[in-house]
PDB file of C-alpha atoms in Angstrom:
ATOM      1  CA  UNK A  12      72.282 127.827 146.850  1.00 42.00           C
ATOM      2  CA  UNK A  13      74.893 125.951 144.794  1.00 48.00           C
ATOM      3  CA  UNK A  14      77.448 125.939 147.609  1.00 47.00           C
ATOM      4  CA  UNK A  15      75.136 123.900 149.830  1.00 55.00           C
ATOM      5  CA  UNK A  16      73.938 121.474 147.185  1.00 58.00           C
ATOM      6  CA  UNK A  17      75.183 117.877 147.591  1.00 69.00           C
ATOM      7  CA  UNK A  18      78.249 118.930 149.556  1.00 80.00           C
ATOM      8  CA  UNK A  19      79.495 120.967 146.606  1.00 83.00           C
ATOM      9  CA  UNK A  20      81.702 123.277 148.696  1.00 87.00           C
ATOM     10  CA  UNK A  21      83.397 120.446 150.587  1.00 89.00           C
ATOM     11  CA  UNK A  22      83.998 118.465 147.395  1.00 91.00           C
ATOM     12  CA  UNK A  23      85.298 121.550 145.588  1.00 91.00           C
ATOM     13  CA  UNK A  24      87.695 122.398 148.428  1.00 93.00           C
ATOM     14  CA  UNK A  25      88.997 118.853 148.545  1.00 94.00           C
ATOM     15  CA  UNK A  26      89.599 118.678 144.797  1.00 94.00           C
ATOM     16  CA  UNK A  27      91.340 122.061 144.826  1.00 94.00           C
ATOM     17  CA  UNK A  28      93.592 120.856 147.652  1.00 94.00           C
ATOM     18  CA  UNK A  29      94.866 118.158 145.293  1.00 92.00           C
ATOM     19  CA  UNK A  30      96.217 120.617 142.740  1.00 87.00           C
ATOM     20  CA  UNK A  31      94.750 121.859 139.500  1.00 76.00           C
ATOM     21  CA  UNK A  32      93.574 120.266 136.298  1.00 81.00           C
ATOM     22  CA  UNK A  33      92.952 116.785 137.681  1.00 91.00           C
ATOM     23  CA  UNK A  34      91.139 114.021 135.834  1.00 96.00           C
ATOM     24  CA  UNK A  35      88.164 113.002 137.966  1.00 95.00           C
ATOM     25  CA  UNK A  36      85.806 110.010 137.822  1.00 95.00           C
ATOM     26  CA  UNK A  37      82.486 110.367 139.637  1.00 92.00           C
ATOM     27  CA  UNK A  38      80.280 107.370 140.427  1.00 90.00           C
ATOM     28  CA  UNK A  39      76.779 108.129 141.597  1.00 80.00           C
ATOM     29  CA  UNK A  40      73.985 110.377 140.516  1.00 68.00           C
ATOM     30  CA  UNK A  41      75.852 113.498 141.453  1.00 61.00           C
ATOM     31  CA  UNK A  42      73.727 116.258 139.922  1.00 70.00           C
ATOM     32  CA  UNK A  43      76.426 118.858 140.209  1.00 65.00           C
ATOM     33  CA  UNK A  44      79.217 116.777 138.617  1.00 82.00           C
ATOM     34  CA  UNK A  45      79.833 119.144 135.779  1.00 83.00           C
ATOM     35  CA  UNK A  46      79.649 122.350 137.762  1.00 86.00           C
ATOM     36  CA  UNK A  47      82.113 120.631 140.121  1.00 88.00           C
ATOM     37  CA  UNK A  48      84.392 119.651 137.233  1.00 91.00           C
ATOM     38  CA  UNK A  49      84.142 123.136 135.719  1.00 90.00           C
ATOM     39  CA  UNK A  50      84.625 125.069 138.966  1.00 90.00           C
ATOM     40  CA  UNK A  51      87.790 123.089 139.785  1.00 92.00           C
ATOM     41  CA  UNK A  52      89.282 123.329 136.287  1.00 92.00           C
ATOM     42  CA  UNK A  53      89.312 119.525 136.090  1.00 94.00           C
ATOM     43  CA  UNK A  54      88.631 116.998 133.349  1.00 94.00           C
ATOM     44  CA  UNK A  55      85.920 114.363 133.572  1.00 95.00           C
ATOM     45  CA  UNK A  56      87.628 110.994 133.144  1.00 96.00           C
ATOM     46  CA  UNK A  57      84.632 108.832 132.243  1.00 95.00           C
ATOM     47  CA  UNK A  58      82.577 108.595 129.085  1.00 93.00           C
ATOM     48  CA  UNK A  59      79.379 108.213 131.150  1.00 89.00           C
ATOM     49  CA  UNK A  60      77.800 111.131 132.983  1.00 82.00           C
ATOM     50  CA  UNK A  61      76.577 108.972 135.839  1.00 80.00           C
ATOM     51  CA  UNK A  62      75.494 105.496 136.801  1.00 85.00           C
ATOM     52  CA  UNK A  63      72.039 105.737 135.230  1.00 84.00           C
ATOM     53  CA  UNK A  64      72.597 102.728 132.942  1.00 88.00           C
ATOM     54  CA  UNK A  65      73.772 100.488 135.794  1.00 88.00           C
ATOM     55  CA  UNK A  66      70.869 101.711 137.964  1.00 87.00           C
ATOM     56  CA  UNK A  67      68.388 101.042 135.173  1.00 89.00           C
ATOM     57  CA  UNK A  68      69.645  97.505 134.642  1.00 91.00           C
ATOM     58  CA  UNK A  69      69.620  96.784 138.375  1.00 88.00           C
ATOM     59  CA  UNK A  70      66.141  98.256 138.771  1.00 88.00           C
ATOM     60  CA  UNK A  71      64.788  96.249 135.848  1.00 89.00           C
ATOM     61  CA  UNK A  72      66.238  93.010 137.227  1.00 88.00           C
ATOM     62  CA  UNK A  73      64.797  93.709 140.686  1.00 88.00           C
ATOM     63  CA  UNK A  74      61.417  94.775 139.344  1.00 88.00           C
ATOM     64  CA  UNK A  75      59.715  91.524 140.251  1.00 82.00           C
ATOM     65  CA  UNK A  76      58.611  90.682 136.728  1.00 88.00           C
ATOM     66  CA  UNK A  77      59.952  87.527 135.078  1.00 91.00           C
ATOM     67  CA  UNK A  78      62.747  88.311 132.625  1.00 93.00           C
ATOM     68  CA  UNK A  79      62.953  86.327 129.415  1.00 95.00           C
ATOM     69  CA  UNK A  80      66.228  84.842 128.270  1.00 96.00           C
ATOM     70  CA  UNK A  81      66.336  87.271 125.341  1.00 97.00           C
ATOM     71  CA  UNK A  82      65.798  90.269 127.640  1.00 95.00           C
ATOM     72  CA  UNK A  83      68.496  89.020 130.041  1.00 95.00           C
ATOM     73  CA  UNK A  84      70.893  88.681 127.096  1.00 97.00           C
ATOM     74  CA  UNK A  85      70.167  92.303 126.127  1.00 96.00           C
ATOM     75  CA  UNK A  86      70.669  93.470 129.733  1.00 95.00           C
ATOM     76  CA  UNK A  87      73.945  91.537 129.941  1.00 95.00           C
ATOM     77  CA  UNK A  88      75.219  93.113 126.702  1.00 97.00           C
ATOM     78  CA  UNK A  89      74.333  96.594 127.993  1.00 95.00           C
ATOM     79  CA  UNK A  90      75.988  95.864 131.337  1.00 94.00           C
ATOM     80  CA  UNK A  91      79.138  94.530 129.636  1.00 95.00           C
ATOM     81  CA  UNK A  92      79.241  97.587 127.363  1.00 96.00           C
ATOM     82  CA  UNK A  93      79.015  99.897 130.384  1.00 94.00           C
ATOM     83  CA  UNK A  94      81.614  98.030 132.454  1.00 95.00           C
ATOM     84  CA  UNK A  95      84.056  97.685 129.557  1.00 96.00           C
ATOM     85  CA  UNK A  96      83.767 101.450 129.013  1.00 97.00           C
ATOM     86  CA  UNK A  97      84.654 102.095 132.655  1.00 96.00           C
ATOM     87  CA  UNK A  98      87.636  99.742 132.466  1.00 97.00           C
ATOM     88  CA  UNK A  99      88.830 101.376 129.252  1.00 98.00           C
ATOM     89  CA  UNK A 100      88.420 104.868 130.737  1.00 98.00           C
ATOM     90  CA  UNK A 101      90.494 103.947 133.803  1.00 97.00           C
ATOM     91  CA  UNK A 102      93.240 102.483 131.605  1.00 97.00           C
ATOM     92  CA  UNK A 103      93.249 105.362 129.143  1.00 97.00           C
ATOM     93  CA  UNK A 104      92.490 108.384 131.340  1.00 96.00           C
ATOM     94  CA  UNK A 105      94.003 107.322 134.677  1.00 96.00           C
ATOM     95  CA  UNK A 106      91.755 109.463 136.899  1.00 97.00           C
ATOM     96  CA  UNK A 107      93.673 111.207 139.673  1.00 96.00           C
ATOM     97  CA  UNK A 108      90.561 111.383 141.858  1.00 96.00           C
ATOM     98  CA  UNK A 109      87.594 109.012 142.104  1.00 96.00           C
ATOM     99  CA  UNK A 110      84.487 110.220 143.939  1.00 93.00           C
ATOM    100  CA  UNK A 111      81.909 107.610 144.924  1.00 91.00           C
ATOM    101  CA  UNK A 112      78.466 108.443 146.222  1.00 86.00           C
ATOM    102  CA  UNK A 113      78.023 105.591 148.689  1.00 85.00           C
ATOM    103  CA  UNK A 114      74.299 106.148 149.139  1.00 77.00           C
ATOM    104  CA  UNK A 115      72.597 102.838 148.456  1.00 59.00           C
ATOM    105  CA  UNK A 116      69.928 104.543 146.353  1.00 56.00           C
ATOM    106  CA  UNK A 117      72.424 106.435 144.200  1.00 58.00           C
ATOM    107  CA  UNK A 118      75.278 104.020 143.761  1.00 63.00           C
ATOM    108  CA  UNK A 119      74.403 101.140 141.442  1.00 82.00           C
ATOM    109  CA  UNK A 120      77.917  99.975 140.742  1.00 84.00           C
ATOM    110  CA  UNK A 121      80.319  98.670 143.362  1.00 86.00           C
ATOM    111  CA  UNK A 122      83.949  99.210 142.336  1.00 89.00           C
ATOM    112  CA  UNK A 123      85.221  96.719 144.930  1.00 86.00           C
ATOM    113  CA  UNK A 124      83.023  93.992 143.406  1.00 88.00           C
ATOM    114  CA  UNK A 125      83.920  95.116 139.903  1.00 90.00           C
ATOM    115  CA  UNK A 126      87.599  94.621 140.723  1.00 91.00           C
ATOM    116  CA  UNK A 127      86.854  91.078 141.955  1.00 92.00           C
ATOM    117  CA  UNK A 128      84.915  90.178 138.813  1.00 92.00           C
ATOM    118  CA  UNK A 129      87.165  91.851 136.227  1.00 94.00           C
ATOM    119  CA  UNK A 130      90.945  91.344 136.480  1.00 96.00           C
ATOM    120  CA  UNK A 131      91.578  94.251 134.077  1.00 95.00           C
ATOM    121  CA  UNK A 132      89.749  96.604 136.406  1.00 96.00           C
ATOM    122  CA  UNK A 133      91.427  95.088 139.487  1.00 96.00           C
ATOM    123  CA  UNK A 134      94.795  95.995 137.960  1.00 96.00           C
ATOM    124  CA  UNK A 135      93.671  99.624 137.641  1.00 96.00           C
ATOM    125  CA  UNK A 136      91.770  99.849 140.954  1.00 97.00           C
ATOM    126  CA  UNK A 137      94.771  98.639 142.994  1.00 97.00           C
ATOM    127  CA  UNK A 138      96.391 102.017 142.221  1.00 97.00           C
ATOM    128  CA  UNK A 139      93.775 103.819 144.351  1.00 97.00           C
ATOM    129  CA  UNK A 140      93.442 104.293 148.072  1.00 97.00           C
ATOM    130  CA  UNK A 141      90.724 105.886 150.171  1.00 97.00           C
ATOM    131  CA  UNK A 142      91.827 109.397 151.016  1.00 96.00           C
ATOM    132  CA  UNK A 143      88.777 111.064 152.530  1.00 96.00           C
ATOM    133  CA  UNK A 144      85.095 110.750 153.303  1.00 94.00           C
ATOM    134  CA  UNK A 145      82.770 113.716 152.967  1.00 90.00           C
ATOM    135  CA  UNK A 146      79.330 113.721 154.567  1.00 87.00           C
ATOM    136  CA  UNK A 147      76.550 116.125 153.731  1.00 81.00           C
ATOM    137  CA  UNK A 148      74.009 117.154 156.324  1.00 73.00           C
ATOM    138  CA  UNK A 149      71.293 118.548 154.127  1.00 68.00           C
ATOM    139  CA  UNK A 150      67.751 117.239 153.605  1.00 70.00           C
ATOM    140  CA  UNK A 151      68.976 114.013 151.972  1.00 72.00           C
ATOM    141  CA  UNK A 152      72.329 113.178 153.619  1.00 79.00           C
ATOM    142  CA  UNK A 153      74.915 111.668 151.298  1.00 82.00           C
ATOM    143  CA  UNK A 154      78.354 110.232 151.940  1.00 87.00           C
ATOM    144  CA  UNK A 155      81.103 110.500 149.355  1.00 90.00           C
ATOM    145  CA  UNK A 156      84.253 108.406 149.435  1.00 93.00           C
ATOM    146  CA  UNK A 157      87.222 109.983 147.704  1.00 95.00           C
ATOM    147  CA  UNK A 158      89.989 107.809 146.334  1.00 96.00           C
ATOM    148  CA  UNK A 159      93.321 109.056 145.031  1.00 96.00           C
ATOM    149  CA  UNK A 160      95.432 107.443 142.350  1.00 97.00           C
ATOM    150  CA  UNK A 161      98.744 106.656 144.063  1.00 95.00           C
ATOM    151  CA  UNK A 162     100.589 106.713 140.735  1.00 93.00           C
ATOM    152  CA  UNK A 163      99.591 110.245 139.682  1.00 84.00           C
ATOM    153  CA  UNK A 164     101.879 113.096 140.679  1.00 74.00           C
ATOM    154  CA  UNK A 165     100.361 116.341 141.996  1.00 63.00           C
TER     155      UNK A 165
END
């Protein structure tokens, strides 16, 4: 049932409580991101559909195999491309709501660390504050942190 999947109902209700037609950024492998975006009449604020690239890079680096200098250079370029896209999307699209799946297996990018490492992102991230936490109680429990952009009017 869609309503029970990944806390869909709770997330939908929260987004709807924030007004209509919000720009939303979702970090995590949230399988129902686009039904959630569609059902709440919102816009997706990121160019990436999830954190699969960041997870892939992290997984490859932690795989236990030695990584050549050339491979590490390729991974670094991919990582920089991904991060610069996120920074650009925050500057350009100014998401009203940011949803983060805090599950360690699903969240391969830490926005707090990103803000420490990238001053351009820190400037954008300082506009957000934690507004709510939503926990699911299904087979694979997940916690979502929801941040609101303090500079966006409802």
